[in-house]
PDB file of N, CA and C in Angstrom:
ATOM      1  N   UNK A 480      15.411  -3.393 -13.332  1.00 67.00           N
ATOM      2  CA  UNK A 480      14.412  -4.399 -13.658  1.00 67.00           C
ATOM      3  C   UNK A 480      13.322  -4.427 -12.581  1.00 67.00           C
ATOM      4  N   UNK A 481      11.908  -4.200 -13.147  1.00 76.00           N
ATOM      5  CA  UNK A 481      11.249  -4.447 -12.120  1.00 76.00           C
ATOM      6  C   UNK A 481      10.390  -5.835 -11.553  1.00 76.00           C
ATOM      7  N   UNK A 482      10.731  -6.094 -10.071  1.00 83.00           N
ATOM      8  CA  UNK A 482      10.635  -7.393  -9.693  1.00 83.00           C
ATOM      9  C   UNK A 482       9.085  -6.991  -8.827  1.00 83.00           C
ATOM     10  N   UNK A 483       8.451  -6.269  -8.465  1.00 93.00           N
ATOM     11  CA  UNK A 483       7.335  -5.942  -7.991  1.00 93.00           C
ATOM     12  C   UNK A 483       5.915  -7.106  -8.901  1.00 93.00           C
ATOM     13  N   UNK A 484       5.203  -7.896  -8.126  1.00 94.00           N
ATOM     14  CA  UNK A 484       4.104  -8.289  -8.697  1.00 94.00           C
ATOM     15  C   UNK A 484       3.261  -6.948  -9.627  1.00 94.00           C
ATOM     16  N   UNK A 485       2.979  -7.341 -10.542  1.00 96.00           N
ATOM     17  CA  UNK A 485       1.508  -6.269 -11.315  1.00 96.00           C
ATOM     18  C   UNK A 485       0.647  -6.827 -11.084  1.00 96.00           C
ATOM     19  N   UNK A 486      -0.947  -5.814 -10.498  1.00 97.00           N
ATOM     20  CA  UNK A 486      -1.426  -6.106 -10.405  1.00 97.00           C
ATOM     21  C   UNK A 486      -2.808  -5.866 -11.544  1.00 97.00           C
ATOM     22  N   UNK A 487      -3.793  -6.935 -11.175  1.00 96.00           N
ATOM     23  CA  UNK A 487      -4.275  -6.499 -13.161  1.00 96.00           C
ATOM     24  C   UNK A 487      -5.830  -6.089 -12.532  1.00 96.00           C
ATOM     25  N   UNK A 488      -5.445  -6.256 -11.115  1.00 97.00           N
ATOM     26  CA  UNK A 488      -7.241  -5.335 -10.990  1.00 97.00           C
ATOM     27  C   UNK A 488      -7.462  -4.798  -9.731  1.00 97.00           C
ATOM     28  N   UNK A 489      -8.369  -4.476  -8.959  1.00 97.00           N
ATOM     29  CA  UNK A 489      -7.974  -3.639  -7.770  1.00 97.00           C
ATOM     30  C   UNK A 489      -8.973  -4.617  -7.170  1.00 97.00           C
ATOM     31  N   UNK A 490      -9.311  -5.422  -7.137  1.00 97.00           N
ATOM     32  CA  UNK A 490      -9.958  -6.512  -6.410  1.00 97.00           C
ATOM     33  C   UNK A 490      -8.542  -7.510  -5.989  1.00 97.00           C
ATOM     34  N   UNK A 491      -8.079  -7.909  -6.904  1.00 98.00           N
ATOM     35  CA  UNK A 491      -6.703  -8.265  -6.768  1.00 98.00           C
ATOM     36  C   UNK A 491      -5.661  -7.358  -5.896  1.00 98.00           C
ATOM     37  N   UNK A 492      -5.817  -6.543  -5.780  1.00 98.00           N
ATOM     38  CA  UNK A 492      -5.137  -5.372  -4.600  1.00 98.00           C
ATOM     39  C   UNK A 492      -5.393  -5.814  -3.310  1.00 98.00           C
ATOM     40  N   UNK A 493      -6.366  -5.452  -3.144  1.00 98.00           N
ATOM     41  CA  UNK A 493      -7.976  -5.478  -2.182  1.00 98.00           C
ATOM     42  C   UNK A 493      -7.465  -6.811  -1.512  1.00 98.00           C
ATOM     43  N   UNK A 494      -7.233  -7.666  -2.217  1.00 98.00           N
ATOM     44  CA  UNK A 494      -7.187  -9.042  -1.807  1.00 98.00           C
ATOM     45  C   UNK A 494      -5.610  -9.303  -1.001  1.00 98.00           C
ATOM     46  N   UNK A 495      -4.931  -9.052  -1.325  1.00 98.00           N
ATOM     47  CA  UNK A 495      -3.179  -8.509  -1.482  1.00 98.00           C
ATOM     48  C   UNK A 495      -3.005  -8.231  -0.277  1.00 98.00           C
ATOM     49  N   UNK A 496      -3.771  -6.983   0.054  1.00 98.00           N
ATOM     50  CA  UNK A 496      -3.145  -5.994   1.113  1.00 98.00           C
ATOM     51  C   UNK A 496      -4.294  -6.943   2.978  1.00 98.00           C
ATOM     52  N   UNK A 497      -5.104  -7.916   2.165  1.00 97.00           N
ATOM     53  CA  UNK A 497      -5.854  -8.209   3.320  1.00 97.00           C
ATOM     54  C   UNK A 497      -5.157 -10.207   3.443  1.00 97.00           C
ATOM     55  N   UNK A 498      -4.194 -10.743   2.750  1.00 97.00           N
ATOM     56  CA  UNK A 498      -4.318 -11.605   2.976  1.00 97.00           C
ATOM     57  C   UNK A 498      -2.777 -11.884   3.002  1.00 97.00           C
ATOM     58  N   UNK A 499      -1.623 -10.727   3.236  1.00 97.00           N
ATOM     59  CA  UNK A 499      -0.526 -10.049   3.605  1.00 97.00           C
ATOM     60  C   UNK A 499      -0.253  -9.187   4.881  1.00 97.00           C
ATOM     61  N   UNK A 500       0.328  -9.775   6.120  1.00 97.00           N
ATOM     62  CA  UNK A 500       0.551  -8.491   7.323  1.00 97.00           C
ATOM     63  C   UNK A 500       1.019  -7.252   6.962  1.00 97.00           C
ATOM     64  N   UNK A 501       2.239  -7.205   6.466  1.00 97.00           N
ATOM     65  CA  UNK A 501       2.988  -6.244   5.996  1.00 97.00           C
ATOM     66  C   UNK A 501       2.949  -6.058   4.267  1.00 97.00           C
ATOM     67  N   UNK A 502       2.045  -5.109   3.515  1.00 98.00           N
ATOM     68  CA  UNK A 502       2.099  -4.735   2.062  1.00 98.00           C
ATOM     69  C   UNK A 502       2.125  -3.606   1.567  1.00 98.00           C
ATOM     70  N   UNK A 503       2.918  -3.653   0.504  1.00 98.00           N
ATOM     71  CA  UNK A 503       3.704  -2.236   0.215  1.00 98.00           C
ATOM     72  C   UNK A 503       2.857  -2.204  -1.121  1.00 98.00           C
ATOM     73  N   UNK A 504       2.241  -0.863  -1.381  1.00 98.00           N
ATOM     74  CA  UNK A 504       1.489  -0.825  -2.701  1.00 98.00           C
ATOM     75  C   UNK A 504       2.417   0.210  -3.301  1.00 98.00           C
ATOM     76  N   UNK A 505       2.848   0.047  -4.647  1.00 98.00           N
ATOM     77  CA  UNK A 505       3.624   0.833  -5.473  1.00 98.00           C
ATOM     78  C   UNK A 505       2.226   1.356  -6.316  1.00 98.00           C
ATOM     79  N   UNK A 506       1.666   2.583  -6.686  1.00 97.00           N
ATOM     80  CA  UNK A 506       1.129   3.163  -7.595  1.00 97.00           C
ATOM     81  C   UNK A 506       1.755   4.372  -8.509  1.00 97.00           C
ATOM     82  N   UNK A 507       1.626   4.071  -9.587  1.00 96.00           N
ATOM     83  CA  UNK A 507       2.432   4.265 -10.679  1.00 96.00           C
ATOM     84  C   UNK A 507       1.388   4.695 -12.341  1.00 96.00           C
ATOM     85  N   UNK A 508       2.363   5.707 -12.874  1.00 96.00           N
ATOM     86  CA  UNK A 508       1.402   5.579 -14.393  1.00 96.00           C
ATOM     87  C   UNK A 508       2.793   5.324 -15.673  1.00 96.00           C
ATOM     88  N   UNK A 509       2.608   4.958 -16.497  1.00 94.00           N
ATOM     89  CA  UNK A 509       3.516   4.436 -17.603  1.00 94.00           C
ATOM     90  C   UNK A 509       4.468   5.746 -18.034  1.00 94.00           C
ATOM     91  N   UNK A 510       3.340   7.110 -17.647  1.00 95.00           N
ATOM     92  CA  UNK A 510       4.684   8.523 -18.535  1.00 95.00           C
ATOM     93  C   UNK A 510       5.258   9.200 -17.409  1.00 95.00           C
ATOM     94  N   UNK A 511       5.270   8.129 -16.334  1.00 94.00           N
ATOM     95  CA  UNK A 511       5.227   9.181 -15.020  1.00 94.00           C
ATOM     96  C   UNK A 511       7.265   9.234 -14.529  1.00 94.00           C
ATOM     97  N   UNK A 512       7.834   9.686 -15.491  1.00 94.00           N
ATOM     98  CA  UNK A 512       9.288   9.724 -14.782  1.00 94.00           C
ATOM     99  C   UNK A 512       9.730   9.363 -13.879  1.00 94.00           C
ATOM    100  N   UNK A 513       9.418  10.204 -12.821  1.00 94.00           N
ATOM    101  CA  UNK A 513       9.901   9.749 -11.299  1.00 94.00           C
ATOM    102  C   UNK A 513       9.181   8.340 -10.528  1.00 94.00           C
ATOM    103  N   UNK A 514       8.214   7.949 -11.666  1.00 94.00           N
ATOM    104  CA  UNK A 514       8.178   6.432 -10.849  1.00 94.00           C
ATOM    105  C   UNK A 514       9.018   5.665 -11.596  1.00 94.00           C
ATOM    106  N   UNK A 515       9.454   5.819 -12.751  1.00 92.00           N
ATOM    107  CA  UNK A 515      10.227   4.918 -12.934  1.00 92.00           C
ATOM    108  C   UNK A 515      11.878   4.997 -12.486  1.00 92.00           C
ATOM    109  N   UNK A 516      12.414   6.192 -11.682  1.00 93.00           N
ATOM    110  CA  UNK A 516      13.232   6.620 -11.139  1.00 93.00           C
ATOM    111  C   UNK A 516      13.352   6.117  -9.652  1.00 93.00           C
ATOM    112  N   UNK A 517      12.233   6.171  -9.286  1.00 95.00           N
ATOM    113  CA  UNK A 517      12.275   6.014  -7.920  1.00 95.00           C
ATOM    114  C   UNK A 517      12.024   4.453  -7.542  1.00 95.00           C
ATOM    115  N   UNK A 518      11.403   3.946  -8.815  1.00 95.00           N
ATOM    116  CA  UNK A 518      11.035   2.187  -8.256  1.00 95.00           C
ATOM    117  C   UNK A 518      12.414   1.555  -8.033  1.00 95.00           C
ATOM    118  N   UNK A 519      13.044   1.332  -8.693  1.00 95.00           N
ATOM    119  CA  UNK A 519      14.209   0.493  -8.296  1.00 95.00           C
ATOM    120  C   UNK A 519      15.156   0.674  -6.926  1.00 95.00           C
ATOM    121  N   UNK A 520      15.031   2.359  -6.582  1.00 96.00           N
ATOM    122  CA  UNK A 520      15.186   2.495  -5.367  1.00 96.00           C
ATOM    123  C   UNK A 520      14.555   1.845  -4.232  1.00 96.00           C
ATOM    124  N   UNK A 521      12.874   1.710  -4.211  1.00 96.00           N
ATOM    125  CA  UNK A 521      12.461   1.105  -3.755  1.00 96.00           C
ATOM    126  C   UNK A 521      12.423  -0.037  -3.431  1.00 96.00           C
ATOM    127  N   UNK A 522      12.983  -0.852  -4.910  1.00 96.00           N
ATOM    128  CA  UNK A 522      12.680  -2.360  -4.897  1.00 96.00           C
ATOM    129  C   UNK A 522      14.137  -2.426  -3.684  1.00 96.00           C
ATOM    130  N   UNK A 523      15.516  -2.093  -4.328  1.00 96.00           N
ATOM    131  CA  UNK A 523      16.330  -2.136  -3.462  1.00 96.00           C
ATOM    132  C   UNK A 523      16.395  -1.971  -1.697  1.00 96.00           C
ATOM    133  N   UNK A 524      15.418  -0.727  -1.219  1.00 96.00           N
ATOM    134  CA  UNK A 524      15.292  -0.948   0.136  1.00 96.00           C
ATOM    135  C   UNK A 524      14.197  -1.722   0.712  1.00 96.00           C
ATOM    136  N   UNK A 525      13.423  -2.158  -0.342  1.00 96.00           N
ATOM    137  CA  UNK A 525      12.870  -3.623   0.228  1.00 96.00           C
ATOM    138  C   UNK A 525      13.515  -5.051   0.635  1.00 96.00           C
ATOM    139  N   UNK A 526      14.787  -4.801  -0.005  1.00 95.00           N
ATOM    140  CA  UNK A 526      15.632  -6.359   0.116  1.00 95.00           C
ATOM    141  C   UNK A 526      16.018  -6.003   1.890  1.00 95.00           C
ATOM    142  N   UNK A 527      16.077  -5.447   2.333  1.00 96.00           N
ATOM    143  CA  UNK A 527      16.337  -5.283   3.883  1.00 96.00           C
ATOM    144  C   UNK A 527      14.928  -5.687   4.342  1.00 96.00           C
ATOM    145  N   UNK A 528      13.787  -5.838   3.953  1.00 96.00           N
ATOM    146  CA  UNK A 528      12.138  -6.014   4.216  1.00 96.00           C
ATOM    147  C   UNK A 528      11.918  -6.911   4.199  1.00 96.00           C
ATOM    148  N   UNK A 529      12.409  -8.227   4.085  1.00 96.00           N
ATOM    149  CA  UNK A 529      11.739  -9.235   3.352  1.00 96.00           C
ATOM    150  C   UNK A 529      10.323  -9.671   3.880  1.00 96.00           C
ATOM    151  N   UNK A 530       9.351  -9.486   4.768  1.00 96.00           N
ATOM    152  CA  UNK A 530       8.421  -9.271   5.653  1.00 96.00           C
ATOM    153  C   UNK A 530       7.402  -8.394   4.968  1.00 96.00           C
ATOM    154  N   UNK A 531       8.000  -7.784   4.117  1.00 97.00           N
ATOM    155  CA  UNK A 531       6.985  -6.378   2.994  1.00 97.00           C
ATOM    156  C   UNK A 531       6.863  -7.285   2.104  1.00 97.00           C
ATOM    157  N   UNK A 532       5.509  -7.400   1.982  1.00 97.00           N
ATOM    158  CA  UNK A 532       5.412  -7.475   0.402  1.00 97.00           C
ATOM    159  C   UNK A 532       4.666  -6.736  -0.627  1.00 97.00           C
ATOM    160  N   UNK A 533       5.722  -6.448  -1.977  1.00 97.00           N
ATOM    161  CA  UNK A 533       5.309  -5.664  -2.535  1.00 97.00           C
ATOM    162  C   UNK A 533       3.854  -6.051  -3.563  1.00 97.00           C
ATOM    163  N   UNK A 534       3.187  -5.011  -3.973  1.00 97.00           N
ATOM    164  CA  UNK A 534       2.626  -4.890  -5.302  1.00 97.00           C
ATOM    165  C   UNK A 534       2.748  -3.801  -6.102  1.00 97.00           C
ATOM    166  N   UNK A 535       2.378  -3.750  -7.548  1.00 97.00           N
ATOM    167  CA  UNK A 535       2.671  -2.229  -8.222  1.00 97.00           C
ATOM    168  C   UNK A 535       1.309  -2.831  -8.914  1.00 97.00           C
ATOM    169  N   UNK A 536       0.717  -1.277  -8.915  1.00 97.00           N
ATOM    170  CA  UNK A 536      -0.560  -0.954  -9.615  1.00 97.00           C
ATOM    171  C   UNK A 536      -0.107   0.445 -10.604  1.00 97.00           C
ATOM    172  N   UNK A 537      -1.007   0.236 -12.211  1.00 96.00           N
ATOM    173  CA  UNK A 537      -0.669   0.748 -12.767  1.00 96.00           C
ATOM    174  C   UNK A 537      -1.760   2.080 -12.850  1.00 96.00           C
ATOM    175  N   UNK A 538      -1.698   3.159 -12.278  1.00 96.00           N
ATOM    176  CA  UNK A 538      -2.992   4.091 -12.507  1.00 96.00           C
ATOM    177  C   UNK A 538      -3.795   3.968 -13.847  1.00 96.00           C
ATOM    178  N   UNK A 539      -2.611   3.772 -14.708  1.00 96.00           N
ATOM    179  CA  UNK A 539      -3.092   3.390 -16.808  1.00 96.00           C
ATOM    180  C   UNK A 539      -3.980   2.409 -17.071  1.00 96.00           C
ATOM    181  N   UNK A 540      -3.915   1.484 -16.231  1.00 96.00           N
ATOM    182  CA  UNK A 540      -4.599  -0.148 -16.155  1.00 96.00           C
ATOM    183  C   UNK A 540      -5.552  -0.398 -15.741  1.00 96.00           C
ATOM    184  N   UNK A 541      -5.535   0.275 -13.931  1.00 96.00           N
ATOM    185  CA  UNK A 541      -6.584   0.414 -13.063  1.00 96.00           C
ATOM    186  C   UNK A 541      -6.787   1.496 -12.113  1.00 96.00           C
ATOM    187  N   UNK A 542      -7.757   2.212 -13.195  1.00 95.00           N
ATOM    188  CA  UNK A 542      -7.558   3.740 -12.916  1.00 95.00           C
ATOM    189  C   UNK A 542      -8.528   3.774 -11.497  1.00 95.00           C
ATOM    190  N   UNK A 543      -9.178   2.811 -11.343  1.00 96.00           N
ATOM    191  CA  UNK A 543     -10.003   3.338 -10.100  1.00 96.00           C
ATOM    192  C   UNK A 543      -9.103   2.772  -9.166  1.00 96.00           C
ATOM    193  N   UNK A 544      -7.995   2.659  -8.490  1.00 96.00           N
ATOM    194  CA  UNK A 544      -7.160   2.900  -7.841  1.00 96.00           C
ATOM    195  C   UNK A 544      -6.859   4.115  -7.266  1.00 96.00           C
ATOM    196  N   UNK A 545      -7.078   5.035  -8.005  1.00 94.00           N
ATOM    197  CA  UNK A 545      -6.599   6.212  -7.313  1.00 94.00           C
ATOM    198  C   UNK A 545      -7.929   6.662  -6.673  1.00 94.00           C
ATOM    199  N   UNK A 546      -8.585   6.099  -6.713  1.00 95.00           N
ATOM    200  CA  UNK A 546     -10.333   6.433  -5.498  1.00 95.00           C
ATOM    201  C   UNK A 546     -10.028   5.469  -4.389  1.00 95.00           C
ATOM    202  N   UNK A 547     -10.044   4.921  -5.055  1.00 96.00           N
ATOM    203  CA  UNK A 547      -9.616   3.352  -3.970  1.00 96.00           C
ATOM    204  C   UNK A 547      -8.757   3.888  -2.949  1.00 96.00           C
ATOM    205  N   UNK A 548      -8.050   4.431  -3.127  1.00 97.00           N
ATOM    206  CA  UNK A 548      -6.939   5.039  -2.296  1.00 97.00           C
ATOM    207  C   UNK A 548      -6.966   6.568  -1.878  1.00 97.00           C
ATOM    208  N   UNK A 549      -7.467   7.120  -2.850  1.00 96.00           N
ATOM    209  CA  UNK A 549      -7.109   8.560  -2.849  1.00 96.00           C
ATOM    210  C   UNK A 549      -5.979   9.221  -2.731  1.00 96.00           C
ATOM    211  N   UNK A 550      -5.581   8.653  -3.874  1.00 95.00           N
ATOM    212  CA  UNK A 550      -4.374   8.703  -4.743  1.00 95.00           C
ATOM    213  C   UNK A 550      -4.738  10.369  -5.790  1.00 95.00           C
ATOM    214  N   UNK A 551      -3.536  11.433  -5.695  1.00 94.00           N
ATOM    215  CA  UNK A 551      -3.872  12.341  -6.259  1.00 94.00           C
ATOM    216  C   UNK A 551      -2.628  12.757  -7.267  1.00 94.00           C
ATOM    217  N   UNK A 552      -1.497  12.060  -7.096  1.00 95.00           N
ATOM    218  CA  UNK A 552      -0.299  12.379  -7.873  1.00 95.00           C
ATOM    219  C   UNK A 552       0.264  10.959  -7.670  1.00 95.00           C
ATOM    220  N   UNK A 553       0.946  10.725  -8.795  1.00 96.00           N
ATOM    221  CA  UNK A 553       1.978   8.905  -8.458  1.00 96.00           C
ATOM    222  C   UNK A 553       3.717   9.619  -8.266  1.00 96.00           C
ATOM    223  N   UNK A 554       4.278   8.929  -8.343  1.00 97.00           N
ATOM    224  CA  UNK A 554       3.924   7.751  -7.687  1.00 97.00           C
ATOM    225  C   UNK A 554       3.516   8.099  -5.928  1.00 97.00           C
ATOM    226  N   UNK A 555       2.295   7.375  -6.110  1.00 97.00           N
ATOM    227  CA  UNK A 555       2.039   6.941  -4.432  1.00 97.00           C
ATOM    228  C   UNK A 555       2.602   5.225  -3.779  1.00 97.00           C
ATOM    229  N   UNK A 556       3.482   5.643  -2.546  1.00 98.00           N
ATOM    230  CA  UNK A 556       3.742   4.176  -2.164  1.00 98.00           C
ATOM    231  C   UNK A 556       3.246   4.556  -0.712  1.00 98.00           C
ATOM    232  N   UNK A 557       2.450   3.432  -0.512  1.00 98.00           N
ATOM    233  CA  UNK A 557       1.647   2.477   0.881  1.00 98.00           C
ATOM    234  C   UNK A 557       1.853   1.890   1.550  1.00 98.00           C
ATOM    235  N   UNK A 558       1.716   1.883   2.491  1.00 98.00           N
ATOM    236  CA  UNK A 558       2.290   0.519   3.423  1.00 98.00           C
ATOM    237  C   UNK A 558       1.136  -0.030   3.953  1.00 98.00           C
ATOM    238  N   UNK A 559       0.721  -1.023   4.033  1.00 98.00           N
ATOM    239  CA  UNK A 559      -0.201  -1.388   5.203  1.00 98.00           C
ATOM    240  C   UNK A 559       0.277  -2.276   6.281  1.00 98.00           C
ATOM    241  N   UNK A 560      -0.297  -2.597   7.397  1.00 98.00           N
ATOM    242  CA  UNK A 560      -0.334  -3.269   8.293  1.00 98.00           C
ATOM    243  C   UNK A 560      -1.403  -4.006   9.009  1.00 98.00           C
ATOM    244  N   UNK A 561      -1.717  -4.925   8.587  1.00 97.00           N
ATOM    245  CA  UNK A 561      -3.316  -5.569   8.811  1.00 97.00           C
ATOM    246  C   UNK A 561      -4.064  -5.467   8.065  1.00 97.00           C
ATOM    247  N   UNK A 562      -3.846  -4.855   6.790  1.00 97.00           N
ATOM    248  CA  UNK A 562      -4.515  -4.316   5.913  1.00 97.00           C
ATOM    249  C   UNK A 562      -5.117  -2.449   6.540  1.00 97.00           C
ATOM    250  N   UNK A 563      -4.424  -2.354   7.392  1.00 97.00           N
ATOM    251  CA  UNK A 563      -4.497  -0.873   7.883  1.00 97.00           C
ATOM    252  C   UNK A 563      -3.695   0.386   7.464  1.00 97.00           C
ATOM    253  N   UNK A 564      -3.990   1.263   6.794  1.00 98.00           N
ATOM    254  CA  UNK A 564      -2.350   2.737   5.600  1.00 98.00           C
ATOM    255  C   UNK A 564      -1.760   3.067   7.073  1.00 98.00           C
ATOM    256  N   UNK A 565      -0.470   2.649   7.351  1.00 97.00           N
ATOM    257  CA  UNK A 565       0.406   3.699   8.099  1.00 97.00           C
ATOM    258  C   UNK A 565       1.623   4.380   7.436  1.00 97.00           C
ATOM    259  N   UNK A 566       1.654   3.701   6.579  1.00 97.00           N
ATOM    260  CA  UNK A 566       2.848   5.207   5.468  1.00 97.00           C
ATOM    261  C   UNK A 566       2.163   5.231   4.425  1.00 97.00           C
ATOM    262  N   UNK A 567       2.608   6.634   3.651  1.00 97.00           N
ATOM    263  CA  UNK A 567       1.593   7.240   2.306  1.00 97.00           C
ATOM    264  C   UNK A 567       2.652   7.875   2.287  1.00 97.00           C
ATOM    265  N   UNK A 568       3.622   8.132   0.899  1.00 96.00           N
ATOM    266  CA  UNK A 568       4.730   9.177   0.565  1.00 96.00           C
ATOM    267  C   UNK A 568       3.902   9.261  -0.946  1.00 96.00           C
ATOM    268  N   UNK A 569       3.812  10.212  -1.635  1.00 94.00           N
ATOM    269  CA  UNK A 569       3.391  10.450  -2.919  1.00 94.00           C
ATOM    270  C   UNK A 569       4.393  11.358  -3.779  1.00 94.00           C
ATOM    271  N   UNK A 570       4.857  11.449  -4.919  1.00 91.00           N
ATOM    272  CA  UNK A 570       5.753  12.240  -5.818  1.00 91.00           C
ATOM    273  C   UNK A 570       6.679  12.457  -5.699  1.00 91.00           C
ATOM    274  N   UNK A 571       7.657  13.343  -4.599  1.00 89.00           N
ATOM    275  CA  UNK A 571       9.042  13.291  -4.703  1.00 89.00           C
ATOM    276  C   UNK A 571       8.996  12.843  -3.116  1.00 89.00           C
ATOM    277  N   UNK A 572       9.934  11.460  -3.314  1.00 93.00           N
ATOM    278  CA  UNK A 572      10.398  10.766  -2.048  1.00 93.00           C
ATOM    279  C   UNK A 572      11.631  10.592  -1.474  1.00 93.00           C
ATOM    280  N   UNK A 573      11.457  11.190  -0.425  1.00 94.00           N
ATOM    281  CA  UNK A 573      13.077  11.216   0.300  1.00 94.00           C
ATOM    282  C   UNK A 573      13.284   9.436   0.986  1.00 94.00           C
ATOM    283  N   UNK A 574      14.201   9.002   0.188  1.00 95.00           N
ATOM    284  CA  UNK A 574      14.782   7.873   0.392  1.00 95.00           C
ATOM    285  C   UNK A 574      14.820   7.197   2.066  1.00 95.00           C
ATOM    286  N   UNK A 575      15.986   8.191   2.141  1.00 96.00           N
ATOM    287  CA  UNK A 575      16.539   7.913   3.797  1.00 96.00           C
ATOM    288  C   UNK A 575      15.159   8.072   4.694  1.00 96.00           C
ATOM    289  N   UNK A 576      14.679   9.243   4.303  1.00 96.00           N
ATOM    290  CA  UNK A 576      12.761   8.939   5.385  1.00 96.00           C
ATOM    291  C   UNK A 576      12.365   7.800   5.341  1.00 96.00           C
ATOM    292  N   UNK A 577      12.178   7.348   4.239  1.00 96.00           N
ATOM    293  CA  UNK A 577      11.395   6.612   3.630  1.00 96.00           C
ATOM    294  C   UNK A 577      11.954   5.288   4.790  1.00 96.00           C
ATOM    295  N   UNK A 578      13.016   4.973   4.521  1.00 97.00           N
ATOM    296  CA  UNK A 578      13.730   4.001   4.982  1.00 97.00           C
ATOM    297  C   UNK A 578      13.073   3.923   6.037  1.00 97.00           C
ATOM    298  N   UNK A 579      13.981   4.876   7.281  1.00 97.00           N
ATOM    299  CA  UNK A 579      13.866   4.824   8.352  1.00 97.00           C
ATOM    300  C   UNK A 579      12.307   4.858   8.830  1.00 97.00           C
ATOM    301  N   UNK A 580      11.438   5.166   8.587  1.00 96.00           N
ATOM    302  CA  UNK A 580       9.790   5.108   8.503  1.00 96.00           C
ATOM    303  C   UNK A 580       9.225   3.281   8.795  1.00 96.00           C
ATOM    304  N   UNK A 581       9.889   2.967   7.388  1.00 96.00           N
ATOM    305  CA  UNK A 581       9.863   1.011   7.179  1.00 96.00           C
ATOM    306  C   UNK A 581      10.314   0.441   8.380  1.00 96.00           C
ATOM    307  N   UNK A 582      11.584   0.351   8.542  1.00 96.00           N
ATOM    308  CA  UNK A 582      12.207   0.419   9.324  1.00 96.00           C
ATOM    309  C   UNK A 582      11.685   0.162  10.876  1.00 96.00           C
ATOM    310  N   UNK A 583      10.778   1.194  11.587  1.00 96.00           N
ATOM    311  CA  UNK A 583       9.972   1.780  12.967  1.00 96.00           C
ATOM    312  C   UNK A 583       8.668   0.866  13.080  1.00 96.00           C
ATOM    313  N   UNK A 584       8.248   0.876  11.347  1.00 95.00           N
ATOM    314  CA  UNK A 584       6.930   0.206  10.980  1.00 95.00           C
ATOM    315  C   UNK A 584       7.193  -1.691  11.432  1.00 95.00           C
ATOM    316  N   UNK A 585       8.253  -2.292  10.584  1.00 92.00           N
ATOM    317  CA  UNK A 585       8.910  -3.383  10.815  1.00 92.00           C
ATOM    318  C   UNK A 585       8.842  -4.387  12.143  1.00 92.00           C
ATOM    319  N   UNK A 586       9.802  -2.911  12.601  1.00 93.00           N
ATOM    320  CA  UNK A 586      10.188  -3.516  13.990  1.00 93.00           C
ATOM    321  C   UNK A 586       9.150  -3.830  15.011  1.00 93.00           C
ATOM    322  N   UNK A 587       7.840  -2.678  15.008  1.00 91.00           N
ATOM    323  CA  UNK A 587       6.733  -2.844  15.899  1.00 91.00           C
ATOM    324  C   UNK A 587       6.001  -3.643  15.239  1.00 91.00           C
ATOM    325  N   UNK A 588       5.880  -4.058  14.302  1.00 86.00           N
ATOM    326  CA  UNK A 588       4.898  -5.448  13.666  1.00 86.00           C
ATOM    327  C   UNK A 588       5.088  -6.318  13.978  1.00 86.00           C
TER     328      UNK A 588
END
């Protein structure tokens, strides 16, 4: 089940990632397999995060997202910090990296 906010515009993003310390952008498209494979993984190693907060943007919805970002394959997941990108993993994501990455990011915030 996905518990991630949707977001319905990239001004609404924009807004998200600047009025949040720690925000995790999920980008995603509706036929895209491995995001729907890989989100719940995600949502799950966010419950150790509670300090992250998530959003999911739909590339299908709000396609200028992927300029916005420069986004070239989904799923892309983000992290910011101040509204500043210090993680970017895109398409096939190794979990345990992933983790331990959050994790380094977390602790120095």
């Amino acid at each position: 089940m996905n518990t991630f906010p949707q977001a319905t515009s990239i001004d609404q993003v924009l807004r998200y990632i600047k009025e949040n310390k720690l925000t995790f952008v999920y980008i995603s498209k509706e036929n895209c397999g491995i995001c729907h494979v890989i989100q719940p993984q995600v949502q799950e190693m966010l419950t150790e995060f509670p300090a992250v907060k998530p959003i999911q943007v739909s590339a299908d919805d709000i396609p200028e997202v992927a300029s916005q970002f420069t986004v070239f394959t989904v799923p892309a997941l983000l992290l910011f910090v101040e509204g500043k990108e210090v993680i970017r993993e895109a398409r096939f994501v190794v979990m345990e990296e992933l983790h331990r990455k959050f994790q380094r990011v977390v602790e120095n915030s």
